[in-house]
Amino acid sequence: QVQLVESGGGLVQAGGSLRLSCAASGGTVSNYAMTWFRQAPEKEREFVAAISSSGDSTEYADSVKGRFTISRDNAKNTVYLQMNNLKPEDTAVYSCAARDVGRAPWEFDYWGQGTQVIVSS
């Protein structure tokens, strides 16, 4: 059973940067597409960024395009989310999810517990 653990969240001022990590254990995620989601208080969970299993294809929400970068290191079984020029509206719990390449885009096999990001103005 694969477990995903996020880290790297915290409190940062607007304009600052954070790098989130999503580390997998109990199995490899090298064959999984990986996605970052976020959920702000009293809001629906929303898509942030996704990366293919090989890392050669990425996708971003319009709200983070140009500021966030998703990447992965399959040798380390870890996915990253580099967040630059953070804004107060980026405040949320960020979670990663793994999707087997054979699954539909909305189906995920594993989820992490999330890491809190707070951006102060």
PDB file of C-alpha atoms in Angstrom, residues 6-72:
ATOM      1  CA  GLU A   6       3.333  16.029   2.017  1.00  0.00           C
ATOM      2  CA  SER A   7       5.739  18.471   3.620  1.00  0.00           C
ATOM      3  CA  GLY A   8       7.088  21.963   3.131  1.00  0.00           C
ATOM      4  CA  GLY A   9       4.052  23.992   4.021  1.00  0.00           C
ATOM      5  CA  GLY A  10       4.133  26.921   6.385  1.00  0.00           C
ATOM      6  CA  LEU A  11       3.561  30.627   6.837  1.00  0.00           C
ATOM      7  CA  VAL A  12       5.017  32.978   4.249  1.00  0.00           C
ATOM      8  CA  GLN A  13       4.512  36.603   3.295  1.00  0.00           C
ATOM      9  CA  ALA A  14       2.919  37.547   0.013  1.00  0.00           C
ATOM     10  CA  GLY A  15       5.503  37.470  -2.740  1.00  0.00           C
ATOM     11  CA  GLY A  16       7.452  34.724  -1.024  1.00  0.00           C
ATOM     12  CA  SER A  17       8.149  31.153  -2.060  1.00  0.00           C
ATOM     13  CA  LEU A  18       7.673  27.655  -0.729  1.00  0.00           C
ATOM     14  CA  ARG A  19       8.517  24.233  -2.093  1.00  0.00           C
ATOM     15  CA  LEU A  20       6.163  21.433  -1.235  1.00  0.00           C
ATOM     16  CA  SER A  21       7.193  17.795  -1.372  1.00  0.00           C
ATOM     17  CA  CYS A  22       5.074  14.706  -1.725  1.00  0.00           C
ATOM     18  CA  ALA A  23       7.056  11.640  -0.735  1.00  0.00           C
ATOM     19  CA  ALA A  24       5.776   8.148  -1.475  1.00  0.00           C
ATOM     20  CA  SER A  25       6.543   5.089   0.599  1.00  0.00           C
ATOM     21  CA  GLY A  26       5.432   1.476   0.559  1.00  0.00           C
ATOM     22  CA  GLY A  27       5.745   1.307  -3.192  1.00  0.00           C
ATOM     23  CA  THR A  28       6.876   3.202  -6.237  1.00  0.00           C
ATOM     24  CA  VAL A  29       4.841   5.933  -7.908  1.00  0.00           C
ATOM     25  CA  SER A  30       7.046   6.092 -10.981  1.00  0.00           C
ATOM     26  CA  ASN A  31       4.171   4.684 -13.060  1.00  0.00           C
ATOM     27  CA  TYR A  32       1.614   7.076 -11.617  1.00  0.00           C
ATOM     28  CA  ALA A  33       0.568  10.489 -12.788  1.00  0.00           C
ATOM     29  CA  MET A  34       0.719  12.841  -9.838  1.00  0.00           C
ATOM     30  CA  THR A  35      -1.523  15.775  -9.041  1.00  0.00           C
ATOM     31  CA  TRP A  36      -1.531  18.571  -6.497  1.00  0.00           C
ATOM     32  CA  PHE A  37      -4.856  19.834  -5.182  1.00  0.00           C
ATOM     33  CA  ARG A  38      -5.670  22.498  -2.639  1.00  0.00           C
ATOM     34  CA  GLN A  39      -8.605  23.310  -0.448  1.00  0.00           C
ATOM     35  CA  ALA A  40      -9.151  26.653   1.218  1.00  0.00           C
ATOM     36  CA  PRO A  41     -11.463  27.041   4.219  1.00  0.00           C
ATOM     37  CA  GLU A  42     -15.124  26.741   3.234  1.00  0.00           C
ATOM     38  CA  LYS A  43     -14.219  26.182  -0.415  1.00  0.00           C
ATOM     39  CA  GLU A  44     -14.260  23.203  -2.716  1.00  0.00           C
ATOM     40  CA  ARG A  45     -11.071  21.313  -3.392  1.00  0.00           C
ATOM     41  CA  GLU A  46      -9.464  22.552  -6.582  1.00  0.00           C
ATOM     42  CA  PHE A  47      -6.902  21.297  -9.033  1.00  0.00           C
ATOM     43  CA  VAL A  48      -3.513  22.998  -8.888  1.00  0.00           C
ATOM     44  CA  ALA A  49      -1.060  21.092 -11.085  1.00  0.00           C
ATOM     45  CA  ALA A  50      -0.400  17.662 -12.557  1.00  0.00           C
ATOM     46  CA  ILE A  51       2.556  15.812 -13.990  1.00  0.00           C
ATOM     47  CA  SER A  52       2.726  12.663 -16.079  1.00  0.00           C
ATOM     48  CA  SER A  53       4.467   9.536 -14.862  1.00  0.00           C
ATOM     49  CA  SER A  54       7.554  10.298 -16.949  1.00  0.00           C
ATOM     50  CA  GLY A  55       7.542  13.979 -16.056  1.00  0.00           C
ATOM     51  CA  ASP A  56       7.466  15.138 -19.660  1.00  0.00           C
ATOM     52  CA  SER A  57       3.949  16.542 -19.492  1.00  0.00           C
ATOM     53  CA  THR A  58       2.579  19.052 -17.001  1.00  0.00           C
ATOM     54  CA  GLU A  59      -0.647  20.945 -16.534  1.00  0.00           C
ATOM     55  CA  TYR A  60      -1.564  23.903 -14.352  1.00  0.00           C
ATOM     56  CA  ALA A  61      -4.612  25.732 -13.143  1.00  0.00           C
ATOM     57  CA  ASP A  62      -4.858  29.184 -14.665  1.00  0.00           C
ATOM     58  CA  SER A  63      -4.621  30.739 -11.217  1.00  0.00           C
ATOM     59  CA  VAL A  64      -1.101  29.372 -10.650  1.00  0.00           C
ATOM     60  CA  LYS A  65       0.294  29.278 -14.175  1.00  0.00           C
ATOM     61  CA  GLY A  66       3.597  31.106 -14.367  1.00  0.00           C
ATOM     62  CA  ARG A  67       4.046  31.042 -10.577  1.00  0.00           C
ATOM     63  CA  PHE A  68       3.997  27.350  -9.651  1.00  0.00           C
ATOM     64  CA  THR A  69       6.098  24.538 -11.082  1.00  0.00           C
ATOM     65  CA  ILE A  70       5.428  20.847 -10.615  1.00  0.00           C
ATOM     66  CA  SER A  71       8.267  18.362 -10.969  1.00  0.00           C
ATOM     67  CA  ARG A  72       9.155  14.858  -9.935  1.00  0.00           C
TER      68      ARG A  72
END
